[in-house]
Tab-separated table of C-alpha atoms and ligand atoms in Angstrom:
chain	number	residue	atom	x	y	z
A	1	MET	CA	-158.340	105.024	-96.873
A	2	SER	CA	-158.034	108.813	-97.076
A	3	GLU	CA	-159.565	110.774	-99.951
A	4	LYS	CA	-156.069	111.387	-101.346
A	5	GLU	CA	-155.237	107.669	-101.235
A	6	SER	CA	-158.380	106.671	-103.050
A	7	LYS	CA	-157.538	109.310	-105.678
A	8	THR	CA	-154.199	107.551	-106.339
A	9	LYS	CA	-155.891	104.145	-106.346
A	10	ASN	CA	-158.149	105.144	-109.199
A	11	ARG	CA	-155.388	106.674	-111.313
A	12	LYS	CA	-152.944	105.171	-113.746
A	13	ILE	CA	-149.839	104.232	-111.806
A	14	PRO	CA	-146.588	104.581	-113.751
A	15	GLN	CA	-144.829	101.247	-113.918
A	16	HIS	CA	-141.419	102.942	-113.869
A	17	ILE	CA	-140.603	106.236	-112.147
A	18	ALA	CA	-137.156	107.802	-112.511
A	19	ILE	CA	-136.075	110.669	-110.271
A	20	ILE	CA	-133.367	113.328	-110.491
A	21	MET	CA	-132.989	113.949	-106.756
A	22	ASP	CA	-131.877	117.568	-106.858
A	23	GLY	CA	-131.671	120.268	-104.196
A	24	ASN	CA	-129.878	118.644	-101.252
A	25	GLY	CA	-127.275	121.415	-101.165
A	26	ARG	CA	-129.849	124.222	-101.181
A	27	TRP	CA	-131.886	122.427	-98.516
A	28	ALA	CA	-128.808	122.374	-96.259
A	29	LYS	CA	-127.824	125.969	-97.078
A	30	ALA	CA	-131.267	127.242	-96.120
A	31	ARG	CA	-130.717	125.683	-92.682
A	32	HIS	CA	-127.093	126.884	-92.323
A	33	LEU	CA	-125.970	123.257	-92.377
A	34	PRO	CA	-123.055	121.648	-94.247
A	35	ARG	CA	-123.872	120.168	-97.678
A	36	MET	CA	-123.453	116.630	-96.333
A	37	ALA	CA	-126.379	117.209	-93.976
A	38	GLY	CA	-128.464	117.839	-97.104
A	39	HIS	CA	-127.268	114.576	-98.663
A	40	ARG	CA	-128.085	112.714	-95.449
A	41	ALA	CA	-131.575	114.233	-95.373
A	42	GLY	CA	-131.915	113.281	-99.042
A	43	THR	CA	-130.950	109.709	-98.185
A	44	GLU	CA	-133.611	109.507	-95.454
A	45	ASN	CA	-136.123	110.838	-97.922
A	46	LEU	CA	-135.171	108.196	-100.464
A	47	ARG	CA	-136.125	105.552	-97.886
A	48	ARG	CA	-139.564	107.161	-97.532
A	49	ILE	CA	-140.042	107.369	-101.291
A	50	ILE	CA	-139.047	103.697	-101.746
A	51	ARG	CA	-141.723	102.768	-99.204
A	52	ALA	CA	-144.326	104.967	-100.914
A	53	CYS	CA	-143.503	103.416	-104.296
A	54	THR	CA	-144.059	99.881	-102.976
A	55	GLU	CA	-147.350	101.053	-101.451
A	56	PHE	CA	-148.552	102.692	-104.661
A	57	GLY	CA	-147.646	99.653	-106.765
A	58	VAL	CA	-144.803	101.247	-108.743
A	59	LYS	CA	-142.653	98.415	-110.095
A	60	TYR	CA	-139.387	100.185	-111.031
A	61	LEU	CA	-137.782	103.190	-109.342
A	62	THR	CA	-134.584	104.658	-110.790
A	63	VAL	CA	-132.727	107.298	-108.794
A	64	TYR	CA	-129.968	109.524	-110.150
A	65	ALA	CA	-127.617	109.723	-107.209
A	66	PHE	CA	-124.097	110.207	-108.581
A	67	SER	CA	-123.444	111.345	-112.136
A	68	THR	CA	-120.303	111.083	-114.255
A	69	GLU	CA	-120.120	114.886	-113.868
A	70	ASN	CA	-120.269	114.770	-110.059
A	71	TRP	CA	-116.515	113.931	-110.014
A	72	LYS	CA	-116.020	117.697	-110.528
A	73	ARG	CA	-117.204	118.307	-106.947
A	74	PRO	CA	-114.747	118.812	-104.065
A	75	LYS	CA	-113.083	115.597	-102.866
A	76	ASP	CA	-114.672	115.680	-99.412
A	77	GLU	CA	-118.169	115.810	-100.925
A	78	ILE	CA	-117.352	112.946	-103.336
A	79	ASP	CA	-115.916	110.860	-100.479
A	80	GLY	CA	-118.957	111.686	-98.356
A	81	LEU	CA	-121.370	110.540	-101.081
A	82	MET	CA	-119.437	107.278	-101.630
A	83	GLN	CA	-119.576	106.708	-97.864
A	84	ILE	CA	-123.349	107.345	-97.857
A	85	LEU	CA	-123.978	104.620	-100.446
A	86	SER	CA	-121.732	102.206	-98.569
A	87	ASP	CA	-123.536	102.964	-95.261
A	88	VAL	CA	-126.960	102.645	-96.879
A	89	ILE	CA	-126.084	99.172	-98.165
A	90	ASP	CA	-124.761	98.153	-94.721
A	91	ARG	CA	-127.704	99.612	-92.843
A	92	GLU	CA	-130.688	99.069	-95.123
A	93	LEU	CA	-130.033	96.049	-97.325
A	94	VAL	CA	-131.439	93.377	-95.001
A	95	LYS	CA	-134.654	95.360	-94.520
A	96	LEU	CA	-134.974	96.172	-98.220
A	97	HIS	CA	-134.419	92.490	-99.020
A	98	GLU	CA	-137.176	91.486	-96.564
A	99	GLU	CA	-139.477	94.010	-98.200
A	100	GLY	CA	-138.931	92.341	-101.583
A	101	VAL	CA	-136.823	95.119	-103.085
A	102	GLN	CA	-134.370	94.152	-105.814
A	103	MET	CA	-131.365	96.438	-106.165
A	104	ARG	CA	-129.759	97.123	-109.510
A	105	HIS	CA	-126.960	99.445	-110.458
A	106	ILE	CA	-126.575	101.442	-113.656
A	107	GLY	CA	-123.368	103.298	-114.442
A	108	GLN	CA	-119.686	102.726	-114.871
A	109	MET	CA	-118.455	100.372	-112.113
A	110	GLU	CA	-114.825	101.025	-112.960
A	111	GLY	CA	-113.684	104.195	-111.299
A	112	LEU	CA	-115.604	103.546	-108.072
A	113	PRO	CA	-113.637	102.594	-104.946
A	114	PRO	CA	-112.992	98.800	-105.143
A	115	ALA	CA	-114.650	98.095	-101.760
A	116	LEU	CA	-117.787	99.938	-102.897
A	117	GLN	CA	-117.813	98.010	-106.189
A	118	GLU	CA	-117.819	94.747	-104.213
A	119	LYS	CA	-120.573	95.985	-101.904
A	120	ILE	CA	-122.783	97.024	-104.834
A	121	LYS	CA	-122.204	93.712	-106.640
A	122	SER	CA	-123.056	91.655	-103.569
A	123	ALA	CA	-126.211	93.718	-102.852
A	124	VAL	CA	-127.334	93.215	-106.466
A	125	GLU	CA	-126.620	89.487	-106.220
A	126	LYS	CA	-128.373	89.058	-102.848
A	127	THR	CA	-131.592	90.721	-104.015
A	128	ARG	CA	-131.688	89.500	-107.617
A	129	ASN	CA	-134.771	87.300	-107.169
A	130	ASN	CA	-136.903	89.963	-105.459
A	131	ASP	CA	-139.647	91.483	-107.546
A	132	ARG	CA	-141.853	93.737	-105.434
A	133	LEU	CA	-139.900	96.845	-106.419
A	134	ILE	CA	-136.825	97.079	-108.624
A	135	LEU	CA	-134.678	99.891	-107.220
A	136	ILE	CA	-132.173	101.050	-109.810
A	137	ILE	CA	-129.361	103.188	-108.457
A	138	ALA	CA	-127.648	105.364	-111.054
A	139	TRP	CA	-124.185	105.799	-109.572
A	140	ASN	CA	-121.305	107.059	-111.696
A	141	TYR	CA	-123.942	107.203	-114.422
A	142	GLY	CA	-124.133	109.449	-117.470
A	143	SER	CA	-126.162	108.774	-120.608
A	144	ARG	CA	-123.414	109.735	-123.033
A	145	ASN	CA	-120.971	107.477	-121.224
A	146	GLU	CA	-123.601	104.699	-121.306
A	147	ILE	CA	-124.120	105.034	-125.069
A	148	VAL	CA	-120.369	105.128	-125.820
A	149	HIS	CA	-119.884	102.107	-123.559
A	150	ALA	CA	-122.720	100.283	-125.396
A	151	PHE	CA	-121.111	100.902	-128.802
A	152	GLN	CA	-117.724	99.730	-127.559
A	153	LYS	CA	-119.310	96.496	-126.333
A	154	ILE	CA	-121.329	96.019	-129.522
A	155	LEU	CA	-118.202	96.349	-131.668
A	156	LEU	CA	-116.240	93.988	-129.463
A	157	LYS	CA	-118.882	91.321	-128.996
A	158	GLU	CA	-121.011	91.465	-132.123
A	159	ALA	CA	-118.778	93.098	-134.771
A	160	PRO	CA	-121.976	93.920	-136.706
A	161	ASN	CA	-122.465	95.045	-140.279
A	162	PRO	CA	-123.838	98.620	-140.278
A	163	GLU	CA	-127.375	97.469	-141.182
A	164	GLU	CA	-127.359	95.083	-138.230
A	165	ILE	CA	-127.147	97.997	-135.785
A	166	THR	CA	-130.734	98.448	-134.619
A	167	GLU	CA	-132.451	100.229	-131.742
A	168	GLU	CA	-133.014	96.828	-130.104
A	169	LEU	CA	-129.307	95.987	-130.346
A	170	VAL	CA	-128.265	99.311	-128.806
A	171	SER	CA	-130.853	98.918	-126.002
A	172	LYS	CA	-129.494	95.460	-125.246
A	173	TYR	CA	-126.058	96.912	-124.492
A	174	LEU	CA	-127.188	99.830	-122.338
A	175	PHE	CA	-126.815	99.535	-118.550
A	176	THR	CA	-130.629	99.413	-118.413
A	177	GLU	CA	-130.888	96.165	-120.372
A	178	GLY	CA	-134.169	94.419	-119.553
A	179	ILE	CA	-135.623	97.414	-117.697
A	180	PRO	CA	-138.665	99.049	-119.310
A	181	ASP	CA	-138.284	102.719	-120.236
A	182	PRO	CA	-139.420	105.142	-117.528
A	183	ASP	CA	-143.034	106.279	-117.793
A	184	LEU	CA	-142.501	109.281	-115.559
A	185	VAL	CA	-139.305	111.243	-114.870
A	186	ILE	CA	-139.388	113.630	-111.933
A	187	ARG	CA	-136.839	116.367	-111.262
A	188	THR	CA	-137.000	118.196	-107.972
A	189	SER	CA	-135.679	121.636	-106.955
A	190	GLY	CA	-136.998	123.696	-109.871
A	191	GLU	CA	-134.210	122.904	-112.352
A	192	MET	CA	-135.513	122.027	-115.819
A	193	ARG	CA	-132.742	120.073	-117.479
A	194	THR	CA	-132.153	116.426	-118.289
A	195	SER	CA	-128.514	116.557	-117.103
A	196	ASN	CA	-127.313	113.458	-118.979
A	197	PHE	CA	-129.947	111.203	-117.373
A	198	LEU	CA	-131.569	108.336	-119.324
A	199	LEU	CA	-131.452	110.249	-122.623
A	200	TRP	CA	-132.081	107.156	-124.753
A	201	GLN	CA	-134.685	105.679	-122.421
A	202	SER	CA	-136.757	108.792	-121.691
A	203	VAL	CA	-137.667	109.856	-125.228
A	204	TYR	CA	-141.365	109.136	-124.571
A	205	SER	CA	-141.392	109.593	-120.819
A	206	GLU	CA	-143.620	112.165	-119.199
A	207	TRP	CA	-141.465	114.741	-117.400
A	208	TYR	CA	-142.576	116.359	-114.165
A	209	PHE	CA	-140.713	119.293	-112.633
A	210	THR	CA	-141.356	120.528	-109.124
A	211	PRO	CA	-139.740	123.350	-107.118
A	212	ILE	CA	-139.701	121.162	-104.002
A	213	LEU	CA	-136.150	120.342	-102.849
A	214	TRP	CA	-135.398	116.607	-102.769
A	215	PRO	CA	-135.263	116.170	-98.947
A	216	ASP	CA	-138.783	117.688	-98.772
A	217	PHE	CA	-140.243	115.710	-101.683
A	218	ASP	CA	-142.472	113.494	-99.572
A	219	ARG	CA	-145.131	110.837	-100.140
A	220	GLU	CA	-147.776	113.481	-100.787
A	221	ALA	CA	-145.600	115.234	-103.376
A	222	LEU	CA	-145.022	111.893	-105.100
A	223	GLN	CA	-148.749	111.225	-105.076
A	224	LYS	CA	-149.325	114.612	-106.722
A	225	ALA	CA	-146.807	113.764	-109.451
A	226	ILE	CA	-148.536	110.424	-110.064
A	227	ILE	CA	-151.920	112.121	-110.290
A	228	ALA	CA	-150.513	114.661	-112.805
A	229	TYR	CA	-149.076	111.756	-114.806
A	230	GLY	CA	-152.485	110.059	-114.805
A	231	LYS	CA	-153.988	113.108	-116.516
A	232	ARG	CA	-151.448	113.165	-119.364
A	233	GLU	CA	-152.300	111.723	-122.756
A	234	ARG	CA	-149.376	109.649	-124.009
A	235	ARG	CA	-149.251	109.350	-127.784
A	236	PHE	CA	-145.741	107.964	-128.395
A	237	GLY	CA	-145.499	110.021	-131.586
A	238	GLY	CA	-148.869	108.811	-132.927
A	239	ARG	CA	-152.256	110.527	-132.941
A	240	PHE	CA	-154.258	109.239	-130.048
A	241	LYS	CA	-157.763	109.636	-131.536
A	242	GLN	CA	-156.678	108.054	-134.799
A	243	GLN	CA	-155.033	105.159	-132.952
A	244	LYS	CA	-158.220	104.714	-130.936
A	245	LYS	CA	-160.312	104.622	-134.124
A	246	GLU	CA	-158.022	101.948	-135.524
A	247	ILE	CA	-158.289	99.960	-132.321
A	248	TYR	CA	-162.074	100.126	-132.458
A	249	ALA	CA	-162.358	99.795	-136.265
A	250	ASP	CA	-163.179	96.111	-136.159
H	1	LIG	C1	-128.168	116.725	-105.971
H	1	LIG	O1	-128.255	117.761	-105.048
H	1	LIG	C2	-127.951	115.481	-105.268
H	1	LIG	C3	-126.866	114.693	-105.373
H	1	LIG	C4	-125.719	115.025	-106.256
H	1	LIG	C5	-126.729	113.483	-104.591
H	1	LIG	C6	-127.963	112.665	-104.418
H	1	LIG	C7	-127.674	111.673	-103.396
H	1	LIG	C8	-128.459	111.257	-102.421
H	1	LIG	C9	-129.845	111.650	-102.195
H	1	LIG	C10	-127.800	110.356	-101.471
H	1	LIG	C11	-128.241	108.981	-101.365
H	1	LIG	C12	-128.460	108.149	-102.525
H	1	LIG	C13	-128.391	106.826	-102.471
H	1	LIG	C14	-128.764	106.040	-103.656
H	1	LIG	C15	-127.956	106.098	-101.294
H	1	LIG	P1	-127.189	118.951	-105.107
H	1	LIG	O2	-126.089	118.629	-104.165
H	1	LIG	O3	-126.758	119.194	-106.511
H	1	LIG	O4	-128.067	120.115	-104.569
H	1	LIG	P2	-127.989	121.665	-104.974
H	1	LIG	O5	-128.254	121.741	-106.450
H	1	LIG	O6	-129.074	122.276	-104.154
H	1	LIG	O7	-126.612	122.145	-104.589
C-alpha cells in the first residue's frame, strides 16, 4: 500500500459523495477538439471514479450529468449526451453489475427519449439488489423541479392537512427517497455554484471546489478531496464541543 493509500485508509470516508462533473467543454476546447470529445473523456473518467469509489469504500456516488437547464444547449450536443448515456448502459452495465454496482436514476423521466427511458428502467431493475456501490445518475434533474414534483405527488397521494406536511414527508417524495444525504459534494472546473443540484439534500454537506476539469479529476484528486473532507468538523448546526460534553456527561 502506498503512503497516499494508507492516508486514505486512516481517514473518515464519506458514505455518500455527489459530484457536479463540470469542465468537459473547456477540456475539449483546450485541445482544439469538439465539445463531444470532452463529454466522451468525461465519461471515461466517470468509469475510473466509480472504480476508485468502490476501492475507497464509498457507498453512494451521485453524478450530475444532465440538468433540467441543459435542454438550452444546441440540439446536437443534447442528442450526443443522450447517446452517451445509452451507449454507457449498453457497454458497461454487465461489468458494473458484476462489480456489485446498483444503478439508480434521479430526475424527470418524462421528457427523455422513450427508448432511453426503457433502457434506464431496465438497468435500474437489473441491478436493484446490488449493494457494493449505489451509483445515482442525475439525468434531466433539477432540484426545483424535484421539489415541485414532490409537492404535486404529496397533494395527489396524501392530500395532507397543512400541519401534516413535515420534512420527512417531503423527503419521502423526492427522487432521492431512501438515499442518505450526501456527506461531500464536489464541483470540478473552478465554478462555485450549486446550479440546482441536491438543494434540499445538501444543506449539511461539505462542499469541495477544485479547479481541475472533470476529465482530469482522477483517483488522486478524489483521494485529496476525501482527505480534505476528513479534516472538516461537521456540526450540523450544533456546537461540536458542547455536543461532545453532552455525549460524555454521563
Ligand atoms: C459539464 O461540462 C458536463 C456536462 C453537462 C455533462 C456531463 C456528462 C458526462 C460526464 C457524460 C457521461 C455521464 C454519464 C452518467 C454516462 P460542460 O459541458 O458544461 O463544460 P464547460 O463548462 O467547460 O463548457
